[in-house]
JSON list of C-alpha atoms in Angstrom, two decimals:
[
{"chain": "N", "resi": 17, "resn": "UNK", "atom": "CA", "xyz": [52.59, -46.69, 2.25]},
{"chain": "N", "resi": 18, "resn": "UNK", "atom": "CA", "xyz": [53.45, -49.55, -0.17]},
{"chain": "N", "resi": 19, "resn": "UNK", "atom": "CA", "xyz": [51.20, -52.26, -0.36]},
{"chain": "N", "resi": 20, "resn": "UNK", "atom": "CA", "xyz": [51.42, -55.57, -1.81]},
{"chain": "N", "resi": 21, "resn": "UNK", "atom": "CA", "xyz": [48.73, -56.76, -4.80]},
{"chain": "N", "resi": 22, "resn": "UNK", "atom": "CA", "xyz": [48.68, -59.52, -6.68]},
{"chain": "N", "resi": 23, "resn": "UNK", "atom": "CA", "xyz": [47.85, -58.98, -10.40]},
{"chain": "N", "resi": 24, "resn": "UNK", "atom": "CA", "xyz": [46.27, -61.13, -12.35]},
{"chain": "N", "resi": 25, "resn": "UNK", "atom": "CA", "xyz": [45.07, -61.55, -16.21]},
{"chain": "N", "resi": 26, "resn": "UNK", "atom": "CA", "xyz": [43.65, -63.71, -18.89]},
{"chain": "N", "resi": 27, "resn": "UNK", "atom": "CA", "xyz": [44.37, -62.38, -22.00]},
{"chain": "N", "resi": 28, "resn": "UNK", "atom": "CA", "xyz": [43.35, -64.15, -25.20]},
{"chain": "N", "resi": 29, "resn": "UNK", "atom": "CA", "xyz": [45.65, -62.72, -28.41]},
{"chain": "N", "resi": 30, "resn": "UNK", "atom": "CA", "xyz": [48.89, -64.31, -27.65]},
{"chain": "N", "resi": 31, "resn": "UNK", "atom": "CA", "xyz": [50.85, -60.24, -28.33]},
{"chain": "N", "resi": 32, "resn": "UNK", "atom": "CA", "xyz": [48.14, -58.46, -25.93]},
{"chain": "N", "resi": 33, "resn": "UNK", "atom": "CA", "xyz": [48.98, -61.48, -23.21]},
{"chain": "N", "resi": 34, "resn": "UNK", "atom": "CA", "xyz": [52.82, -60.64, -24.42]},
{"chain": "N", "resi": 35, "resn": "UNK", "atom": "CA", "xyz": [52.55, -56.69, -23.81]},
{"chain": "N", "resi": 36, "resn": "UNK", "atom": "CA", "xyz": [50.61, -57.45, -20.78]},
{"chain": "N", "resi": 37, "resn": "UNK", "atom": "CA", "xyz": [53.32, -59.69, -19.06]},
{"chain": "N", "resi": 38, "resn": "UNK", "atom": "CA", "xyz": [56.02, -57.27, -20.17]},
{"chain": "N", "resi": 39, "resn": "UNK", "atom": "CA", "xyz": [54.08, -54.55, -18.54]},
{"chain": "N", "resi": 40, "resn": "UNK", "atom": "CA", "xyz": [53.51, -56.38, -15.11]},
{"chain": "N", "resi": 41, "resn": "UNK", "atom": "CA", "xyz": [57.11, -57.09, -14.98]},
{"chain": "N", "resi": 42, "resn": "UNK", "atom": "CA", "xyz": [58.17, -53.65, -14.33]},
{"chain": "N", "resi": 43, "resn": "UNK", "atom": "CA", "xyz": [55.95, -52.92, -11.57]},
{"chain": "N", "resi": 44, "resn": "UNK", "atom": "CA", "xyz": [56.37, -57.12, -9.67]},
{"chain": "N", "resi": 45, "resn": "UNK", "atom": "CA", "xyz": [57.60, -60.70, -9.76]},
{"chain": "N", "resi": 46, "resn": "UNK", "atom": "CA", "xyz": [55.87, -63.42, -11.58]},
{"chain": "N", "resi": 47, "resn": "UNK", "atom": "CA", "xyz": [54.98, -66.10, -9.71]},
{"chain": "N", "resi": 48, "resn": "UNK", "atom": "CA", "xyz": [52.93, -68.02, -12.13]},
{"chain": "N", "resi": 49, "resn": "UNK", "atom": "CA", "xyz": [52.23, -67.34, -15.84]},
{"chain": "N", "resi": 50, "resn": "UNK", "atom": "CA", "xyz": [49.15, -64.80, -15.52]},
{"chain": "N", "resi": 51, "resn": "UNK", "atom": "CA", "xyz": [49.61, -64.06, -12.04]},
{"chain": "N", "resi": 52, "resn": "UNK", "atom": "CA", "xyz": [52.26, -61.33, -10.85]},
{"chain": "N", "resi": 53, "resn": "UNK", "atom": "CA", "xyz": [53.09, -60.31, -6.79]},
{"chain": "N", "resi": 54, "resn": "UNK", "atom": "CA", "xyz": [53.56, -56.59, -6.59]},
{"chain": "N", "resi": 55, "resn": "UNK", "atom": "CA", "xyz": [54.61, -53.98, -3.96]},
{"chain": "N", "resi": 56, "resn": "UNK", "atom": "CA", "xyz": [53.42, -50.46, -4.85]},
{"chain": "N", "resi": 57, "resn": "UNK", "atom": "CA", "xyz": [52.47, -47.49, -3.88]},
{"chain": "N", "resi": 58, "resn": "UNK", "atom": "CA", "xyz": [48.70, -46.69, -4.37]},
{"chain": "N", "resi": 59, "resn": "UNK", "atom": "CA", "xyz": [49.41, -44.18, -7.29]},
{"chain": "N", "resi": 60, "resn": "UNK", "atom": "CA", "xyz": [51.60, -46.59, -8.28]},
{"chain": "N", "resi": 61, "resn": "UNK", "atom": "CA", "xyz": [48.73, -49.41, -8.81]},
{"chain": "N", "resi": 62, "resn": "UNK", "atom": "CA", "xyz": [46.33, -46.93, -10.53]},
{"chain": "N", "resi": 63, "resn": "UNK", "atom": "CA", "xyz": [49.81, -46.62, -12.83]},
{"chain": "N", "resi": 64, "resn": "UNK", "atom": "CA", "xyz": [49.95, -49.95, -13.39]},
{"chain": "N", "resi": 65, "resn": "UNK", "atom": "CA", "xyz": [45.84, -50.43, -13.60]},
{"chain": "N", "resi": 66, "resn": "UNK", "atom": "CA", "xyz": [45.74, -47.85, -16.52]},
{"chain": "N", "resi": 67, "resn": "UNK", "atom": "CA", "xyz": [48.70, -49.60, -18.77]},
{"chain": "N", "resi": 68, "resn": "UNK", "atom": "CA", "xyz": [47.03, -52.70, -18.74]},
{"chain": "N", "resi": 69, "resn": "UNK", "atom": "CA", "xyz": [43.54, -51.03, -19.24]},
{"chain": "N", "resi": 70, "resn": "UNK", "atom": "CA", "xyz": [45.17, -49.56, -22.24]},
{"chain": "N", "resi": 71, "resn": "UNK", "atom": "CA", "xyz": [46.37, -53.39, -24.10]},
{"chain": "N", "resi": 72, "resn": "UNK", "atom": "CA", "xyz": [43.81, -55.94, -22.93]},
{"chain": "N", "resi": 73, "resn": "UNK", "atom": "CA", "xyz": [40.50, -56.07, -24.94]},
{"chain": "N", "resi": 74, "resn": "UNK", "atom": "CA", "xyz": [37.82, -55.25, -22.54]},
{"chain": "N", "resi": 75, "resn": "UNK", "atom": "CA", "xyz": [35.05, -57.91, -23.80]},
{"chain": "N", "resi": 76, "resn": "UNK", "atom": "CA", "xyz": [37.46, -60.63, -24.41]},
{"chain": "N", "resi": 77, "resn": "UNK", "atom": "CA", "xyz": [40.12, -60.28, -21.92]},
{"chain": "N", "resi": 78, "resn": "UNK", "atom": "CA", "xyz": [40.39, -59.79, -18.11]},
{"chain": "N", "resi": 79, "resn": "UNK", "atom": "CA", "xyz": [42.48, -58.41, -15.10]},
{"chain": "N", "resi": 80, "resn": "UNK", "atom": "CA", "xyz": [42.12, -58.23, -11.78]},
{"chain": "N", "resi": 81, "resn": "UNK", "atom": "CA", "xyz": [43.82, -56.87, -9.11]},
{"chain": "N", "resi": 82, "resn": "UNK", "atom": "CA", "xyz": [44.09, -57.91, -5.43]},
{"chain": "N", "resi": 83, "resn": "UNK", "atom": "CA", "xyz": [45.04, -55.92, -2.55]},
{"chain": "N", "resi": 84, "resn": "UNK", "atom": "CA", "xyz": [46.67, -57.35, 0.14]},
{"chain": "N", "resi": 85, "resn": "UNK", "atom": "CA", "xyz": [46.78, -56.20, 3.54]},
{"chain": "N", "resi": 86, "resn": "UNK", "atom": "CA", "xyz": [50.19, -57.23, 5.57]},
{"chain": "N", "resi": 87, "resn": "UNK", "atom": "CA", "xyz": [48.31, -59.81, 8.13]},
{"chain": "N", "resi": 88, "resn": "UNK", "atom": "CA", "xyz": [46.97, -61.29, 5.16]},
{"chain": "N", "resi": 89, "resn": "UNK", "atom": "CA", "xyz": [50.16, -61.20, 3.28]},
{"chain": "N", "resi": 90, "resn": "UNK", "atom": "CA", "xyz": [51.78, -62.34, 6.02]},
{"chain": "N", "resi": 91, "resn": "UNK", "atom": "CA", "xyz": [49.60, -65.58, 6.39]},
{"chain": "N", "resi": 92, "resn": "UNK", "atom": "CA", "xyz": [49.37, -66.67, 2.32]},
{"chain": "N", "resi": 93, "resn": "UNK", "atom": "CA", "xyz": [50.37, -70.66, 1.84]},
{"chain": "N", "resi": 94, "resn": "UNK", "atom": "CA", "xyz": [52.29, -71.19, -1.09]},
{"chain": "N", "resi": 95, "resn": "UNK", "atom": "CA", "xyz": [53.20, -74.74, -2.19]},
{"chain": "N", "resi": 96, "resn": "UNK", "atom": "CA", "xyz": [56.05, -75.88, -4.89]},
{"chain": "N", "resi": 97, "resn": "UNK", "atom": "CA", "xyz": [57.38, -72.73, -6.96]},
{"chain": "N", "resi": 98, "resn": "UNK", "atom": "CA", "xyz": [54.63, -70.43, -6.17]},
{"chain": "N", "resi": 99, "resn": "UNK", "atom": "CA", "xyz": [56.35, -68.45, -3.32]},
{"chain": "N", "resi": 100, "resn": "UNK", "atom": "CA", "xyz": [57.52, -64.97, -4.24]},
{"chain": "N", "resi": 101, "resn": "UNK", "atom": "CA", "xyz": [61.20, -64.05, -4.05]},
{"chain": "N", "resi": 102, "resn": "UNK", "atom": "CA", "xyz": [62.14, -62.46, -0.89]},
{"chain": "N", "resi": 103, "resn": "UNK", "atom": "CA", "xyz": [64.10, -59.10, -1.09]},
{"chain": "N", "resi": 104, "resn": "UNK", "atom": "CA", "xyz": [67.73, -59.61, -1.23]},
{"chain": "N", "resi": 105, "resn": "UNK", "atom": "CA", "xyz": [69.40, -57.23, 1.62]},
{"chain": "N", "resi": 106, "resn": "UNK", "atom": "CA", "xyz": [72.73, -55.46, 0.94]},
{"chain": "N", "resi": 107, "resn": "UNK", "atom": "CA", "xyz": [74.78, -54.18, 3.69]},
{"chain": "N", "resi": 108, "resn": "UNK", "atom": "CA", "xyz": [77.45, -51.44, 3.15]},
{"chain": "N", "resi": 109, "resn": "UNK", "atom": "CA", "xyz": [80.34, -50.73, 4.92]},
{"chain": "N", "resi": 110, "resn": "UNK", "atom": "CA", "xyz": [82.01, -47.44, 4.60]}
]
């Protein structure tokens, strides 16, 4: 079952904080510049977890991730540009 994290970093050395971004933006959507919304799967996140784990410098940098569950999902605030893009829906007719 997919679950929704948000990812966040602060990275230091301007390429790790490159790589890192690059890497979140397979797995989710920025929504600010070191925080990312993601939907996974739980194998998935550990995925995700161990690329990062593998660029940031552990005594300089940081990155944490935030599991969501869906009533708290569902009840987030987000003010301005901050709100996550909603899933476009495509219908097919055959």
């Amino acid at each position: 079952m997919a679950l929704t994290v948000l990812a966040a970093y602060d990275v230091s050395d301007d390429r790790s904080r490159s790589r890192v971004a690059a890497t979140l933006q397979r797995w989710g959507d920025r929504i600010q510049y070191s925080l990312f919304v993601c939907t996974l799967e739980p194998a998935d996140i550990d995925q995700m977890v161990s690329a990062v784990h593998a660029i940031i410098d552990h005594d300089a940098d940081s990155f944490i991730v935030f599991r969501q569950c869906g009533t708290c999902w569902d009840r987030h605030v987000a003010l301005g540009q901050g709100e996550p893009r909603k899933p476009t829906l495509y219908h097919a007719v055959m």
